[in-house]
């Protein structure tokens, strides 16, 4: 069965990898890429989406430009991780195409026209999704499912002590999406931190492959690998956004539990935190937030294997 997918992205190194994985997966029919401000400003993200499609020979897929700022907070980007352009040190040929305007309108119209049929895969801040829901309440609940890379449940954050970048990027949007009663599954850092390609593998196996896609992968990941070395962190690259694509393809590779949760929208230290109500012995009526599916475990080797096989072909 082929699933119709709207892929909402802020490319971004691992967003580009998620796009490549979705393109390489016959089970997925990408209806459009919708782009949001996040890792880089909207304009750069749109350019990168167009370039990655052109690089893959798939320029027939529409790209919609979406929100250039979060709902409430000021924009935050992550150029220190993703590079000045958003694609690390990779330089792809410019695309001759223009993006279309109106990402959130496209999401709203598509879900409304095909209720129950379309999977939304969101791997950036959730502004475009929240805006679609604001056009018409109930929009997101018409998706077959909404898979979101975001949050840190029982894991420290990566953008602040307690919060993950996409939820820090637009905490209010994340909250509106969680509260939309859509069929949301979160793929948080708890899972994506178990799905990484170490620098040693990049140098020993991927760089020598010599293919265009292998070169693109290595150039994109240079900066993040360097940062990991300097900071004494993970020396390699986490496949955050590709993990969400794999969830859509092979949900059985993930352990998913339902938790009551909400997103912090005011905390000075905790803005954007995914707050999970795990209090012992509390009746459901007194729990905070909304019951939400959250992936907490993953068969890492299988996920990595699928990525290597489909994207790197090796
Ligand atoms: C998320 O933030 C971005 O840096 C990545 O593209 C991913 O979507 C990980 O926290
Ligand atoms: Ca992303």
XYZ file of N, CA and C in Angstrom, residues 175-283:
327
model
N 2.069 22.873 21.302
C 0.961 22.691 22.226
C -0.370 22.595 21.476
N -0.569 23.462 20.498
C -1.830 23.430 19.743
C -1.976 22.121 18.962
N -0.874 21.607 18.464
C -0.942 20.343 17.707
C -1.271 19.184 18.650
N -0.618 19.149 19.802
C -0.898 18.092 20.795
C -2.367 18.166 21.223
N -2.870 19.376 21.360
C -4.239 19.547 21.857
C -5.300 19.419 20.762
N -4.854 19.177 19.514
C -5.814 19.160 18.396
C -6.632 17.883 18.338
N -6.259 16.890 19.154
C -6.947 15.582 19.143
C -6.690 14.829 17.848
N -5.672 15.222 17.122
C -5.278 14.443 15.950
C -4.599 13.158 16.428
N -4.435 12.200 15.514
C -3.753 10.940 15.842
C -2.243 11.165 15.794
N -1.730 11.818 16.849
C -0.316 12.222 16.882
C 0.545 11.114 17.486
N 1.687 10.867 16.872
C 2.726 10.052 17.514
C 3.998 10.885 17.554
N 4.568 11.008 18.745
C 5.819 11.756 18.886
C 7.010 10.798 18.785
N 8.004 11.241 18.034
C 9.292 10.536 17.974
C 10.287 11.469 18.663
N 10.511 11.294 19.961
C 11.331 12.243 20.720
C 12.814 11.880 20.725
N 13.595 12.721 21.382
C 15.038 12.468 21.474
C 15.341 11.127 22.131
N 14.452 10.683 23.023
C 14.646 9.374 23.683
C 14.935 8.287 22.653
N 14.272 8.430 21.490
C 14.421 7.445 20.424
C 15.527 7.865 19.455
N 15.515 9.144 19.054
C 16.452 9.538 17.983
C 17.903 9.508 18.462
N 18.114 9.639 19.769
C 19.479 9.528 20.292
C 19.983 8.083 20.279
N 19.093 7.184 19.909
C 19.530 5.787 19.754
C 19.763 5.434 18.293
N 19.572 6.437 17.435
C 19.702 6.181 16.002
C 20.722 7.165 15.422
N 21.996 6.801 15.553
C 23.055 7.689 15.070
C 24.031 6.929 14.186
N 24.642 7.675 13.265
C 25.724 7.105 12.462
C 27.028 7.707 12.984
N 27.909 6.876 13.551
C 29.147 7.392 14.131
C 30.121 7.893 13.062
N 30.941 8.871 13.433
C 31.917 9.453 12.502
C 32.830 8.376 11.922
N 33.127 7.408 12.755
C 34.021 6.330 12.320
C 33.422 5.596 11.098
N 32.115 5.390 11.130
C 31.453 4.729 9.975
C 31.428 5.653 8.750
N 31.228 6.954 9.028
C 31.217 7.908 7.906
C 32.569 7.850 7.186
N 33.668 7.871 7.989
C 35.005 7.901 7.377
C 35.384 6.571 6.729
N 35.032 5.498 7.402
C 35.514 4.186 6.938
C 34.637 3.627 5.819
N 33.321 3.874 5.904
C 32.443 3.211 4.930
C 31.779 4.166 3.938
N 31.316 5.311 4.438
C 30.470 6.133 3.564
C 31.325 6.985 2.620
N 32.353 7.637 3.181
C 33.199 8.485 2.337
C 33.785 7.709 1.145
N 34.319 6.498 1.378
C 34.902 5.777 0.232
C 33.888 5.297 -0.803
N 32.593 5.362 -0.510
C 31.612 4.886 -1.500
C 31.717 5.661 -2.805
N 31.984 6.961 -2.681
C 32.233 7.770 -3.877
C 30.997 8.164 -4.673
N 29.818 7.757 -4.260
C 28.612 8.139 -5.003
C 28.240 9.586 -4.692
N 27.398 10.175 -5.515
C 26.951 11.546 -5.291
C 26.255 11.682 -3.949
N 25.427 10.712 -3.611
C 24.664 10.811 -2.370
C 25.586 10.616 -1.163
N 26.606 9.763 -1.314
C 27.564 9.560 -0.209
C 28.352 10.853 0.025
N 28.751 11.499 -1.068
C 29.494 12.758 -0.921
C 28.614 13.807 -0.246
N 27.368 13.900 -0.695
C 26.408 14.848 -0.108
C 26.273 14.583 1.389
N 26.128 13.326 1.757
C 25.979 12.954 3.170
C 27.214 13.403 3.970
N 28.404 13.138 3.451
C 29.639 13.459 4.190
C 29.822 14.966 4.321
N 29.551 15.700 3.243
C 29.712 17.160 3.301
C 28.688 17.790 4.254
N 27.493 17.233 4.248
C 26.459 17.772 5.140
C 26.799 17.561 6.613
N 27.460 16.436 6.917
C 27.623 16.051 8.326
C 28.941 16.517 8.938
N 29.850 17.091 8.118
C 31.152 17.569 8.621
C 31.025 18.413 9.886
N 30.136 19.409 9.821
C 30.065 20.395 10.904
C 29.583 19.744 12.187
N 28.524 18.950 12.085
C 27.944 18.364 13.286
C 28.910 17.353 13.921
N 29.650 16.644 13.093
C 30.648 15.709 13.625
C 31.739 16.499 14.356
N 32.186 17.596 13.756
C 33.213 18.446 14.371
C 32.752 18.997 15.716
N 31.483 19.415 15.758
C 30.939 19.953 17.014
C 30.954 18.902 18.112
N 30.564 17.687 17.760
C 30.552 16.591 18.728
C 31.948 16.357 19.290
N 32.961 16.410 18.408
C 34.354 16.212 18.848
C 34.764 17.322 19.803
N 34.520 18.574 19.398
C 34.942 19.717 20.216
C 34.275 19.706 21.584
N 32.978 19.380 21.590
C 32.208 19.528 22.828
C 32.224 18.268 23.681
N 32.909 17.227 23.191
C 32.901 15.972 23.940
C 31.519 15.337 23.947
N 30.753 15.588 22.900
C 29.421 14.972 22.780
C 29.477 13.760 21.870
N 28.340 13.447 21.265
C 28.290 12.307 20.354
C 29.071 12.638 19.089
N 30.031 11.799 18.740
C 30.838 12.045 17.548
C 30.216 11.262 16.399
N 29.335 11.933 15.700
C 28.593 11.296 14.618
C 27.374 12.142 14.342
N 26.380 11.564 13.687
C 25.180 12.335 13.383
C 23.948 11.518 13.760
N 23.077 12.159 14.512
C 21.809 11.514 14.854
C 20.847 11.640 13.680
N 20.135 10.564 13.399
C 19.137 10.600 12.323
C 17.763 10.937 12.915
N 17.653 12.159 13.507
C 16.388 12.542 14.148
C 15.216 12.435 13.159
N 15.321 13.202 12.084
C 14.168 13.314 11.181
C 13.941 12.041 10.353
N 15.012 11.384 9.876
C 14.769 10.097 9.201
C 14.060 9.088 10.106
N 14.295 9.164 11.414
C 13.627 8.206 12.318
C 12.106 8.351 12.233
N 11.624 9.569 12.061
C 10.173 9.781 11.946
C 9.647 9.181 10.641
N 10.443 9.272 9.581
C 10.040 8.650 8.310
C 9.993 7.133 8.480
N 10.995 6.595 9.173
C 11.007 5.139 9.381
C 9.797 4.721 10.214
N 9.407 5.539 11.173
C 8.221 5.184 11.958
C 7.000 5.017 11.041
N 6.850 5.920 10.082
C 5.712 5.813 9.163
C 5.797 4.527 8.332
N 7.021 4.149 7.989
C 7.210 2.960 7.146
C 7.089 1.664 7.930
N 7.700 1.658 9.118
C 7.829 0.416 9.883
C 7.559 0.672 11.365
N 6.297 0.954 11.732
C 5.999 1.298 13.131
C 6.375 0.179 14.106
N 6.421 -1.059 13.610
C 6.733 -2.175 14.509
C 8.173 -2.114 15.032
N 8.999 -1.259 14.468
C 10.376 -1.126 14.972
C 10.457 -0.220 16.199
N 9.325 0.337 16.616
C 9.314 1.300 17.724
C 8.421 0.786 18.858
N 8.826 1.069 20.106
C 7.941 0.846 21.253
C 7.232 2.158 21.524
N 5.917 2.113 21.482
C 5.147 3.342 21.679
C 4.249 3.174 22.904
N 4.255 4.176 23.772
C 3.353 4.152 24.928
C 2.487 5.410 24.896
N 1.372 5.355 25.606
C 0.527 6.536 25.684
C 0.769 7.240 27.009
N 1.081 8.508 26.930
C 1.320 9.325 28.118
C 0.430 10.561 28.066
N 0.031 11.029 29.234
C -0.590 12.350 29.319
C 0.539 13.362 29.235
N 0.405 14.319 28.341
C 1.513 15.278 28.241
C 1.042 16.630 27.727
N 1.907 17.600 27.908
C 1.632 18.964 27.459
C 2.979 19.625 27.151
N 2.910 20.815 26.584
C 4.142 21.526 26.242
C 4.192 22.808 27.072
N 5.341 23.061 27.677
C 5.526 24.278 28.471
C 5.683 25.486 27.535
N 4.865 26.492 27.743
C 4.938 27.663 26.856
C 5.377 28.932 27.574
N 5.686 28.832 28.856
C 6.053 30.049 29.578
C 7.364 29.991 30.340
N 7.833 28.803 30.656
C 8.975 28.666 31.572
C 10.232 29.376 31.106
N 10.873 30.051 32.026
C 12.118 30.742 31.687
C 13.215 29.733 31.344
N 13.265 28.649 32.101
C 14.287 27.634 31.863
C 13.764 26.454 31.058
N 12.450 26.343 30.982
C 11.850 25.110 30.468
C 10.964 25.316 29.239
N 11.038 26.491 28.626
C 10.198 26.783 27.459
C 10.327 25.666 26.411
N 9.200 25.138 25.965
C 9.219 24.105 24.931
C 9.383 22.687 25.462
N 9.452 22.558 26.783
C 9.611 21.210 27.337
C 8.351 20.371 27.108
N 8.546 19.130 26.718
C 7.462 18.147 26.674
C 7.300 17.631 28.097
N 6.223 18.025 28.730
C 6.010 17.651 30.131
C 5.104 16.419 30.174
N 5.640 15.335 30.684
C 4.914 14.067 30.698
C 4.454 13.792 32.125
N 3.159 13.586 32.278
C 2.611 13.369 33.621
C 2.694 11.884 33.971
N 3.758 11.533 34.668
C 3.974 10.128 35.013
C 3.785 9.904 36.508
N 3.010 10.785 37.147
C 2.805 10.619 38.584
C 2.153 9.281 38.889
N 2.615 8.715 39.977
C 2.096 7.400 40.376
C 0.699 7.516 40.950
N -0.140 6.571 40.607
C -1.428 6.418 41.274
C -2.347 7.621 41.178
N -2.351 8.278 40.035
C -3.220 9.448 39.896
C -4.349 9.102 38.923
N -5.595 9.408 39.274
C -6.671 9.115 38.322
C -6.531 9.961 37.061
